[in-house]
XYZ file of C-alpha atoms in Angstrom:
686
model
C -29.624 7.876 33.543
C -30.685 4.858 35.639
C -32.335 5.462 38.996
C -32.378 3.578 42.288
C -33.933 4.078 45.685
C -31.699 4.216 48.755
C -33.711 3.918 51.967
C -36.690 5.263 50.021
C -34.808 8.226 48.479
C -34.536 8.150 44.686
C -31.127 8.953 43.165
C -29.739 8.979 39.632
C -26.418 7.291 38.959
C -24.050 6.532 36.107
C -23.877 3.115 34.494
C -21.142 0.959 36.001
C -21.416 2.304 39.545
C -21.607 -0.092 42.462
C -24.317 -0.226 45.102
C -21.865 1.268 47.615
C -21.236 4.281 45.355
C -24.956 4.790 44.738
C -25.656 4.665 48.487
C -23.010 7.304 49.094
C -24.562 9.479 46.378
C -27.695 9.423 48.512
C -25.690 10.568 51.536
C -25.615 7.229 53.356
C -22.442 6.153 55.152
C -21.310 2.633 54.279
C -18.587 1.138 56.509
C -15.734 -0.589 54.701
C -12.200 -1.866 55.209
C -11.080 -3.497 51.969
C -12.793 -1.137 49.512
C -10.849 1.868 48.229
C -11.959 3.966 45.287
C -8.490 3.987 43.674
C -7.867 0.240 43.994
C -9.472 -2.807 42.425
C -12.425 -4.355 44.240
C -11.556 -7.259 46.532
C -14.836 -7.766 48.386
C -13.202 -9.672 51.216
C -13.933 -7.759 54.437
C -17.750 -7.946 54.069
C -18.242 -4.875 56.252
C -20.208 -3.019 53.565
C -23.214 -5.369 53.660
C -26.570 -3.959 52.574
C -29.987 -5.347 51.678
C -31.011 -5.138 48.013
C -34.350 -5.713 46.290
C -34.945 -7.414 43.935
C -32.415 -9.970 45.127
C -31.878 -12.847 47.500
C -33.162 -12.337 51.074
C -29.700 -11.970 52.566
C -27.137 -9.165 53.044
C -24.831 -8.500 50.079
C -21.437 -6.828 49.761
C -22.229 -3.431 48.247
C -18.663 -2.734 47.054
C -18.743 -5.656 44.603
C -22.401 -5.481 43.556
C -23.222 -3.508 40.370
C -26.112 -1.083 40.777
C -29.133 -1.617 38.531
C -32.035 0.507 37.370
C -35.099 0.502 39.655
C -33.132 -1.183 42.423
C -34.044 -0.683 46.079
C -31.132 -0.449 48.516
C -31.514 -0.587 52.298
C -28.553 0.313 54.528
C -30.139 0.426 57.971
C -32.525 -2.529 58.321
C -32.331 -4.953 61.264
C -30.887 -7.590 58.893
C -28.067 -5.245 57.830
C -27.344 -4.131 61.397
C -27.132 -7.727 62.628
C -24.916 -8.745 59.697
C -22.463 -5.877 60.249
C -22.173 -6.658 63.945
C -21.456 -10.282 63.058
C -18.763 -9.285 60.544
C -17.127 -6.946 63.049
C -17.144 -9.736 65.635
C -15.322 -12.009 63.187
C -12.772 -9.315 62.332
C -11.968 -8.817 66.014
C -11.544 -12.541 66.814
C -7.751 -12.357 66.513
C -7.218 -8.618 66.786
C -5.130 -7.782 69.881
C -6.493 -5.380 72.461
C -3.537 -2.988 72.233
C -5.244 0.253 71.212
C -3.539 2.228 74.040
C -0.074 1.389 72.688
C -0.913 1.350 68.970
C 0.419 4.158 66.776
C -2.803 4.075 64.776
C -4.801 5.072 67.876
C -6.997 8.080 67.188
C -6.739 7.563 63.418
C -7.870 3.941 63.172
C -10.764 2.902 60.934
C -11.205 -0.347 62.871
C -11.411 1.561 66.137
C -13.992 3.995 64.736
C -16.134 1.402 62.977
C -16.127 -1.024 65.880
C -17.614 1.783 67.977
C -20.205 2.615 65.331
C -21.162 -0.818 64.014
C -19.833 -3.431 66.443
C -21.224 -5.338 69.428
C -20.389 -4.340 72.973
C -19.301 -7.878 73.836
C -17.736 -10.906 72.172
C -18.769 -14.553 72.200
C -15.274 -15.847 71.380
C -13.101 -17.019 74.243
C -10.463 -18.983 72.331
C -6.823 -17.897 72.264
C -6.007 -15.225 69.724
C -3.676 -15.967 66.847
C -0.213 -14.347 66.875
C 1.687 -13.510 63.681
C 5.391 -12.747 63.348
C 6.407 -9.238 62.329
C 7.585 -8.768 58.764
C 10.497 -6.746 57.405
C 9.304 -4.151 54.889
C 12.243 -1.743 54.952
C 13.192 1.325 57.010
C 9.877 3.136 56.487
C 7.106 0.653 57.318
C 6.674 -0.721 60.846
C 4.671 -3.948 61.029
C 2.542 -5.493 63.769
C 0.922 -8.189 61.667
C -1.120 -9.690 64.507
C -3.406 -6.665 63.991
C -3.848 -7.360 60.258
C -7.407 -8.104 59.064
C -6.272 -9.206 55.557
C -8.080 -6.396 53.729
C -5.280 -6.622 51.062
C -5.240 -2.860 50.445
C -1.444 -2.856 50.742
C -1.112 -5.762 48.319
C -3.338 -4.097 45.746
C -1.642 -0.703 46.063
C 1.888 -2.041 45.687
C 0.887 -4.259 42.769
C -1.494 -1.969 40.902
C -0.406 1.604 41.668
C 3.267 1.351 42.611
C 3.950 -1.433 40.108
C 6.433 -3.210 42.385
C 4.719 -6.407 43.578
C 6.807 -6.896 46.712
C 3.896 -7.520 49.107
C 1.587 -10.523 48.859
C -0.793 -12.776 50.729
C 0.319 -16.330 51.496
C -1.319 -19.451 52.978
C -5.018 -20.049 53.388
C -7.752 -19.950 55.997
C -6.621 -19.344 59.551
C -2.958 -19.269 58.501
C -3.262 -16.495 55.910
C -0.636 -13.715 56.240
C 0.458 -10.551 54.453
C 4.219 -10.533 53.891
C 7.018 -9.388 51.638
C 8.687 -11.937 49.428
C 11.920 -13.365 50.871
C 11.855 -10.792 53.661
C 12.712 -8.024 51.199
C 12.244 -4.279 51.650
C 9.487 -2.792 49.509
C 11.318 -1.381 46.489
C 8.994 1.451 45.475
C 9.375 5.219 45.730
C 5.710 5.265 46.809
C 5.884 2.439 49.337
C 4.845 4.344 52.467
C 1.391 5.102 51.057
C 0.406 1.675 52.363
C 0.588 3.220 55.850
C -2.244 5.614 54.980
C -4.196 2.817 53.315
C -3.969 0.367 56.218
C -7.296 0.599 58.099
C -5.830 -0.943 61.268
C -2.472 -0.624 63.027
C -0.758 -3.434 61.124
C 1.345 -1.075 58.966
C 2.486 2.124 60.640
C 5.267 4.647 60.167
C 8.588 3.369 61.488
C 10.360 6.779 61.756
C 7.310 8.367 63.430
C 6.588 5.455 65.792
C 5.734 6.551 69.362
C 6.643 10.185 68.697
C 3.224 11.762 69.180
C -0.526 11.268 69.247
C -2.606 12.971 66.544
C -4.380 15.294 68.972
C -1.033 16.751 70.084
C -0.155 18.029 66.619
C -0.790 21.328 64.864
C -1.819 20.526 61.290
C -0.993 22.865 58.391
C -2.070 22.354 54.793
C 0.665 23.308 52.349
C 2.503 22.058 49.230
C 5.524 19.830 48.684
C 8.851 21.030 47.227
C 10.734 17.726 46.943
C 9.928 17.597 43.223
C 8.218 19.884 40.707
C 4.698 18.450 40.999
C 3.671 20.500 44.025
C 1.812 17.663 45.717
C -0.808 18.630 48.302
C 0.470 17.781 51.774
C -0.320 18.314 55.441
C 2.546 19.131 57.795
C 2.062 18.042 61.416
C 4.074 19.974 63.990
C 4.520 19.746 67.743
C 6.306 22.730 69.213
C 9.171 23.706 66.894
C 9.551 20.262 65.288
C 7.971 18.903 62.128
C 7.061 15.344 63.098
C 5.408 14.055 59.949
C 4.122 14.905 56.484
C 0.925 13.352 55.130
C -0.789 13.589 51.730
C -3.925 15.577 51.021
C -6.289 14.596 48.245
C -5.874 16.685 45.089
C -7.090 14.898 41.969
C -5.489 17.546 39.737
C -1.962 16.798 40.935
C -1.193 13.916 43.281
C -4.575 12.216 43.694
C -3.949 11.035 47.277
C -0.398 9.692 47.024
C 2.977 11.209 47.874
C 6.498 9.888 47.403
C 8.557 8.456 50.252
C 10.928 11.436 49.995
C 8.069 13.908 50.410
C 6.813 11.997 53.444
C 10.062 11.211 55.249
C 12.670 13.842 54.386
C 11.102 16.048 57.081
C 13.535 14.860 59.769
C 16.205 16.681 57.737
C 14.487 19.960 58.668
C 15.959 19.726 62.172
C 19.442 18.456 61.298
C 22.514 20.313 60.014
C 20.541 23.546 60.189
C 22.011 27.020 59.863
C 20.519 28.953 62.777
C 22.755 32.022 62.983
C 24.889 34.158 60.634
C 28.528 33.273 60.028
C 31.435 35.228 58.539
C 34.703 33.648 57.410
C 37.638 35.119 59.331
C 41.159 33.825 58.799
C 39.876 30.948 56.702
C 37.385 29.791 59.335
C 33.670 30.509 59.651
C 32.951 32.428 62.843
C 29.514 33.222 64.392
C 28.469 36.789 63.758
C 25.584 39.157 64.371
C 23.124 39.980 61.621
C 24.561 43.505 61.445
C 28.091 42.175 60.949
C 27.067 39.612 58.328
C 24.892 41.996 56.312
C 27.536 44.694 56.572
C 30.225 42.356 55.211
C 27.992 41.385 52.259
C 26.983 44.986 51.534
C 30.595 46.189 51.584
C 31.609 43.548 49.024
C 28.660 44.291 46.739
C 29.253 48.065 46.846
C 32.935 47.544 46.117
C 32.205 45.469 43.008
C 30.820 46.495 39.642
C 27.493 44.941 38.568
C 29.338 42.986 35.854
C 31.338 41.204 38.566
C 28.364 40.222 40.740
C 26.223 37.139 40.160
C 23.165 35.492 41.746
C 22.113 31.838 41.474
C 18.740 30.706 42.838
C 18.377 27.180 44.202
C 15.798 24.484 43.540
C 13.666 24.969 46.675
C 13.144 28.733 46.525
C 9.770 30.412 46.771
C 8.748 33.043 44.240
C 8.886 35.895 46.775
C 12.566 35.358 47.591
C 13.474 35.199 43.898
C 11.446 38.342 43.221
C 13.237 40.189 46.040
C 16.625 39.045 44.703
C 15.630 40.085 41.190
C 14.529 43.531 42.373
C 17.651 44.057 44.469
C 20.331 42.810 42.105
C 18.555 43.322 38.790
C 17.689 46.861 39.862
C 21.394 47.462 40.463
C 22.234 46.436 36.896
C 23.390 42.877 37.608
C 22.933 40.705 34.496
C 24.454 37.534 35.937
C 21.241 35.946 37.221
C 20.256 32.303 36.865
C 17.753 29.891 38.421
C 19.008 26.910 36.374
C 21.725 25.290 38.463
C 21.868 22.370 36.037
C 22.218 24.589 32.955
C 18.948 23.470 31.355
C 18.312 25.128 27.986
C 15.063 26.839 28.949
C 14.047 30.438 29.451
C 13.656 31.856 25.955
C 10.531 31.950 23.842
C 6.903 31.638 24.996
C 5.973 30.513 28.504
C 4.364 27.360 27.096
C 7.829 26.249 26.047
C 8.780 25.318 29.623
C 5.439 24.108 30.993
C 3.748 20.726 31.274
C 0.937 21.969 29.059
C -1.239 18.853 29.018
C -1.521 19.255 32.822
C -0.820 16.411 35.211
C -4.428 15.220 35.203
C -4.908 16.014 31.514
C -2.060 13.739 30.421
C -4.503 10.887 31.065
C -6.350 11.949 27.899
C -3.236 11.410 25.757
C -3.322 8.164 23.802
C 0.356 8.068 22.728
C 3.148 9.618 24.821
C 6.832 10.025 23.919
C 9.236 10.382 26.878
C 12.539 12.086 26.004
C 15.454 12.154 28.443
C 13.402 11.530 31.558
C 12.894 8.821 34.150
C 9.572 9.788 35.748
C 9.828 7.005 38.317
C 12.740 8.864 39.950
C 11.899 12.432 38.933
C 8.152 12.420 39.680
C 6.987 9.106 41.206
C 3.390 10.246 41.661
C 3.141 11.207 37.989
C 4.684 7.853 37.097
C 1.791 6.186 38.946
C -0.607 8.029 36.610
C 1.300 6.677 33.623
C 1.063 3.160 35.008
C -2.675 3.573 35.596
C -3.201 4.596 31.955
C -1.014 1.762 30.692
C -2.851 -0.832 32.776
C -6.171 0.439 31.432
C -4.858 0.106 27.872
C -5.586 3.775 27.182
C -2.058 5.058 26.540
C 0.963 3.777 24.652
C 4.401 4.966 25.712
C 7.683 5.368 23.879
C 11.025 6.217 25.489
C 14.129 7.887 24.083
C 16.726 7.655 26.819
C 17.831 5.112 29.368
C 15.925 1.825 29.362
C 14.931 1.943 33.025
C 12.227 0.013 34.879
C 9.364 2.528 34.827
C 6.761 0.031 36.172
C 4.872 0.177 32.865
C 5.535 -1.124 29.369
C 6.991 1.076 26.638
C 8.717 1.011 23.248
C 12.404 1.847 23.588
C 13.269 4.019 20.582
C 16.921 4.789 21.302
C 19.249 5.962 24.027
C 20.301 9.344 22.652
C 19.483 12.205 20.322
C 19.734 10.037 17.189
C 16.496 8.360 18.215
C 14.891 11.792 18.389
C 16.199 13.307 15.164
C 15.461 10.144 13.196
C 12.010 9.552 14.658
C 10.009 11.002 11.758
C 11.675 8.624 9.285
C 11.292 5.538 11.465
C 8.863 2.857 10.356
C 8.293 1.380 13.809
C 4.845 0.530 15.134
C 5.157 3.242 17.759
C 5.815 5.960 15.153
C 2.814 4.787 13.167
C 0.669 4.968 16.300
C 2.140 8.397 17.144
C 1.137 9.728 13.708
C -2.397 8.376 14.039
C -2.862 9.439 17.670
C -5.842 11.581 18.542
C -3.969 13.313 21.406
C -0.203 12.766 20.990
C 2.102 14.107 23.695
C 5.827 14.658 24.175
C 7.367 14.840 27.652
C 10.918 16.157 27.606
C 12.985 15.882 30.775
C 16.008 17.636 32.202
C 18.194 14.731 31.140
C 17.770 15.967 27.578
C 17.940 19.708 28.298
C 20.696 19.965 30.926
C 23.516 19.190 28.475
C 25.943 21.266 26.465
C 23.757 20.692 23.394
C 20.510 21.151 25.334
C 19.274 24.007 23.127
C 19.787 21.917 19.980
C 18.021 18.939 21.600
C 15.129 21.233 22.528
C 14.860 22.396 18.920
C 14.964 18.795 17.669
C 12.158 17.863 20.058
C 10.133 20.887 18.912
C 10.608 19.769 15.282
C 9.264 16.325 16.202
C 6.305 17.974 17.934
C 5.585 19.945 14.743
C 5.856 16.880 12.531
C 3.468 14.833 14.626
C 1.046 17.718 15.288
C 1.477 17.573 19.033
C 0.240 21.166 19.458
C -3.160 22.200 18.105
C -5.790 24.781 18.977
C -7.738 22.176 20.962
C -4.820 20.149 22.370
C -1.371 21.042 23.673
C 0.769 17.937 24.091
C 4.099 19.749 24.546
C 5.311 19.032 28.082
C 8.479 19.757 30.015
C 8.925 17.710 33.191
C 10.947 19.687 35.708
C 12.694 18.256 38.747
C 13.045 21.471 40.802
C 10.157 23.096 42.668
C 11.539 26.590 42.033
C 12.366 26.233 38.343
C 9.111 27.282 36.676
C 8.675 30.185 39.081
C 12.194 31.377 38.296
C 11.643 31.122 34.551
C 8.313 32.957 34.851
C 10.089 35.755 36.719
C 12.812 35.965 34.095
C 15.491 34.867 36.566
C 17.868 34.090 33.700
C 20.973 35.874 32.425
C 20.344 39.240 30.845
C 22.059 40.393 27.660
C 25.742 39.631 28.100
C 25.104 37.944 31.457
C 26.713 34.710 32.612
C 24.905 31.424 33.212
C 25.210 29.460 36.463
C 27.953 27.269 35.016
C 29.925 30.297 33.841
C 29.522 32.112 37.165
C 31.289 29.390 39.156
C 34.351 29.380 36.884
C 37.659 30.683 38.199
C 37.970 34.448 37.877
C 34.416 34.886 36.582
C 33.082 37.065 39.418
C 34.040 39.049 42.472
C 30.833 38.330 44.417
C 28.612 35.270 43.997
C 25.303 35.260 45.881
C 23.814 31.781 46.328
C 20.092 31.840 47.089
C 19.761 28.314 48.464
C 21.874 26.914 45.614
C 23.592 23.678 46.676
C 23.855 21.609 43.498
C 26.902 23.403 42.043
C 30.588 22.550 41.876
C 32.155 25.553 43.596
C 35.671 24.156 43.778
C 37.036 26.429 41.034
C 35.324 29.666 42.045
C 37.515 32.294 43.681
C 34.674 34.781 44.193
C 33.471 36.082 47.553
C 30.550 33.677 48.111
C 27.465 34.606 50.086
C 25.116 31.745 50.940
C 21.531 32.398 51.981
C 20.043 29.037 52.863
C 18.927 26.549 55.461
C 21.442 23.705 55.707
C 25.157 23.149 56.063
C 25.387 21.693 52.574
C 27.697 22.381 49.611
C 26.920 26.102 49.369
C 27.490 26.780 53.062
C 30.770 24.828 53.172
C 32.291 27.091 50.529
C 30.668 30.342 51.669
C 32.471 33.401 53.050
C 29.263 34.687 54.632
C 26.274 32.577 55.663
C 22.832 34.136 56.061
C 20.456 31.573 57.660
C 17.110 31.351 55.872
C 13.786 29.607 56.413
C 12.872 26.162 55.083
C 9.694 25.595 53.083
C 7.750 24.608 56.222
C 8.869 27.784 58.014
C 7.589 30.471 55.676
C 4.603 31.417 53.581
C 5.537 31.320 49.915
C 4.308 30.839 46.371
C 5.566 27.943 44.271
C 4.840 27.237 40.610
C 4.715 23.560 39.687
C 5.794 21.974 36.415
C 2.388 22.620 34.797
C 2.536 26.346 35.653
C 0.058 26.110 38.541
C 0.762 28.738 41.219
C 0.333 27.231 44.689
C 0.429 28.774 48.113
C 2.708 27.234 50.720
C 1.961 28.002 54.363
C 4.139 28.298 57.438
C 3.826 25.323 59.781
C 6.689 26.147 62.177
C 8.974 29.086 62.871
C 12.530 29.399 61.493
C 15.326 27.931 63.613
C 17.282 30.156 65.973
C 18.142 33.501 64.394
C 17.138 32.427 60.893
C 14.739 34.682 59.001
C 12.539 34.450 55.929
C 14.570 34.820 52.749
C 12.776 37.856 51.357
C 13.137 39.679 54.698
C 16.914 39.076 54.667
C 17.143 40.500 51.154
C 15.006 43.470 52.214
C 17.398 44.164 55.117
C 20.410 43.789 52.810
C 18.919 46.290 50.354
C 19.031 48.997 53.028
C 22.714 48.271 53.692
C 23.481 48.420 49.989
C 21.645 51.733 49.659
C 18.935 50.465 47.305
C 16.002 49.936 49.665
C 13.340 47.621 48.258
C 9.847 49.176 48.044
C 8.048 46.738 50.361
C 8.071 46.088 54.087
C 5.644 43.189 54.381
C 5.002 39.944 52.546
C 1.636 41.302 51.387
C 3.312 44.340 49.814
C 5.900 42.114 48.142
C 3.167 39.893 46.710
C 1.258 42.929 45.462
C 4.333 44.016 43.500
C 4.908 40.443 42.304
C 1.338 40.218 40.981
C 1.597 43.644 39.351
C 4.887 42.868 37.584
C 4.053 39.234 36.765
C 0.258 38.734 36.589
C 0.512 34.948 36.165
C 1.466 34.663 39.852
C -1.921 36.045 40.849
C -3.737 33.098 39.258
C -3.592 30.850 42.309
C -4.268 27.162 41.616
C -4.862 27.722 37.905
C -3.101 25.450 35.416
C -2.828 27.404 32.140
C -2.806 24.209 30.102
C -6.348 23.427 31.222
C -7.388 25.846 28.442
C -5.321 24.568 25.473
C -3.735 27.168 23.208
C -1.396 26.699 20.265
C 1.990 28.408 20.346
C 4.998 28.747 18.079
C 7.177 25.658 18.487
C 9.726 27.252 16.182
C 10.670 29.708 18.934
C 12.070 26.924 21.108
C 15.723 25.956 21.258
C 18.499 26.931 18.888
C 20.098 25.425 15.829
C 23.247 23.444 16.443
C 24.888 20.067 16.366
C 23.356 17.382 18.539
C 25.700 14.891 20.181
C 24.465 11.306 20.272
C 25.533 10.789 23.887
C 22.837 8.828 25.751
C 20.272 10.828 27.666
C 20.602 10.263 31.412
C 18.204 11.265 34.153
C 19.594 13.996 36.416
C 18.305 12.071 39.450
C 20.907 9.461 40.332
C 20.012 8.943 43.991
C 16.281 9.506 44.423
C 16.453 9.986 48.190
C 19.286 12.569 48.200
C 18.323 15.270 45.700
C 18.321 18.393 47.915
C 19.837 19.734 51.168
C 16.826 18.747 53.309
C 16.850 15.164 52.027
C 20.635 14.896 52.387
C 20.345 15.950 56.042
C 17.692 13.303 56.711
C 18.704 10.155 58.581
C 15.696 8.308 57.157
C 16.606 9.236 53.590
C 20.203 8.140 54.215
C 18.937 4.712 55.294
C 16.732 4.454 52.204
C 19.577 5.540 49.919
C 21.926 2.969 51.443
C 19.300 0.277 50.947
C 18.656 1.343 47.350
C 22.334 1.356 46.419
C 23.422 -1.710 48.380
C 22.537 -5.399 48.098
C 18.923 -6.205 48.887
C 18.163 -7.752 52.266
C 16.797 -11.245 51.696
C 16.167 -14.213 53.900
C 18.307 -17.317 53.837
C 16.948 -19.837 51.378
């Protein structure tokens, strides 16, 4: 490996690294504004100047300078110090002195670096330039007079998000960052530019002037808005969740999160269920916990196990599903289901419902077939990985399903199952590439599985995987992309109908059951059900409107819980705030109900519940382990079931990206985004 000296210290580095990266390997701090390790190099802020020998006797931008063998790099010479102070002075020529009223205050790179590398006075006395504010949608607040034209936002939106709605116009003193035709940024990842902005030019519009960073309690946890389990930080003041920010996790979300993950948090304080209710005379009336639990217990005890059913929702933690499974399954109830959409998963080996290539490992696939999925809406952060691979020319994509704008190029191979069943006989260029691929992969979405013929579609996809050798001892390219955070955990627990049990769709039919227990399930049509419905959940959504008894539960930010993401990685969610009003953690409610029913559950604390969970289902004890990281072959023939496949087009289950769960539907911010996405775009007069 080549070697270089940084301030006299010799370090080894990989070919292709820049001087800035080599200096950081040596432990030196290099200030920067425009450089970001996940974006292309712009080299336009000049803050990262260093002195290099051999080379010209002048400071050079380290972010854009390739490192060379036997190079000497100096980061703290008088020349470098003088150059950095001069650059900072230029950057602050037009920057307004509004730090006390700026939302970026306390978290501002410009503020920090001006203290560390700037002069204590300025030589410029001319009037500062003022720039008009720009419209970037309901999420991004702009104060463009603060902008230093680092172009991070432009590069992110163009390169990562794949929606080039932000650009730089004019030249010299008149240069500005703006959106085209005053249009809202049309990406599901748009608000990441707020984190990228090193000054206060782009800040969070919903969070504006709500709090200062030192007022907030910060809790590291995981996201439940989709099935990726992105690493997030929840910031709370008092009882209120004020904002959600991304944490870096290269295995899952890198350092991005979707707009829904970031901004649905205002829904945590709206339309909340904060006390029990019992329906009396056709109207829901407030009740005590004793009255509500007693009413539920009386109904359960009066019904036979064959006439009782439980459906788990999409945001449930593993502990609550385990408690429900122990309570109702222990009583002989076979009508259990965690698949509100009726997806044909749950039988066969565990690998059959996992994203086996892993989210990071999918980058090693050279040809990928997407079946019945729109990752841009179902998993925007994963879609950004796909775009990255496509831009680098490392991966070719084929799609069977709707021909949507995925922000990357692909071969469209058909809209429905005919494209899947006839794939092996096709003579297209994509099929040829798929056959010759070193690491071929199939990603099957819920749009293909959540249909009446879902089991037959699953079998057809497994046959394609066999034909193209997608699963080998050293590579597992069979992947299921889930949309629900609770789905893999439920399938791992066996929260599916037992022998002779009814599925979720069958349970909500007229006359199917006497008692239907909804564990946070809100995505069902309950209009035909005449059962006694118990709803344990957080929001006044579909389940609560139809319920006869409401038991208020805790949202994902209000309880400690385990979640299993689409790749089978068990992740620990932490409590950031306390449940609202009289609401309680879901497992604790089920534990209290078990006493009323006369079948007391054998645990009194969350630790005891987890101990039983790990003993009964050892995979839940493997925290932060993705099983697909150690590839193993499995029997594809065990997946799905024989049957006729209808050639109806595959359609993504996500129709309105911003409104996919009760928390998001209660969010004012998400409602604004949904209205913007469905309505005519806001453009300037031409």
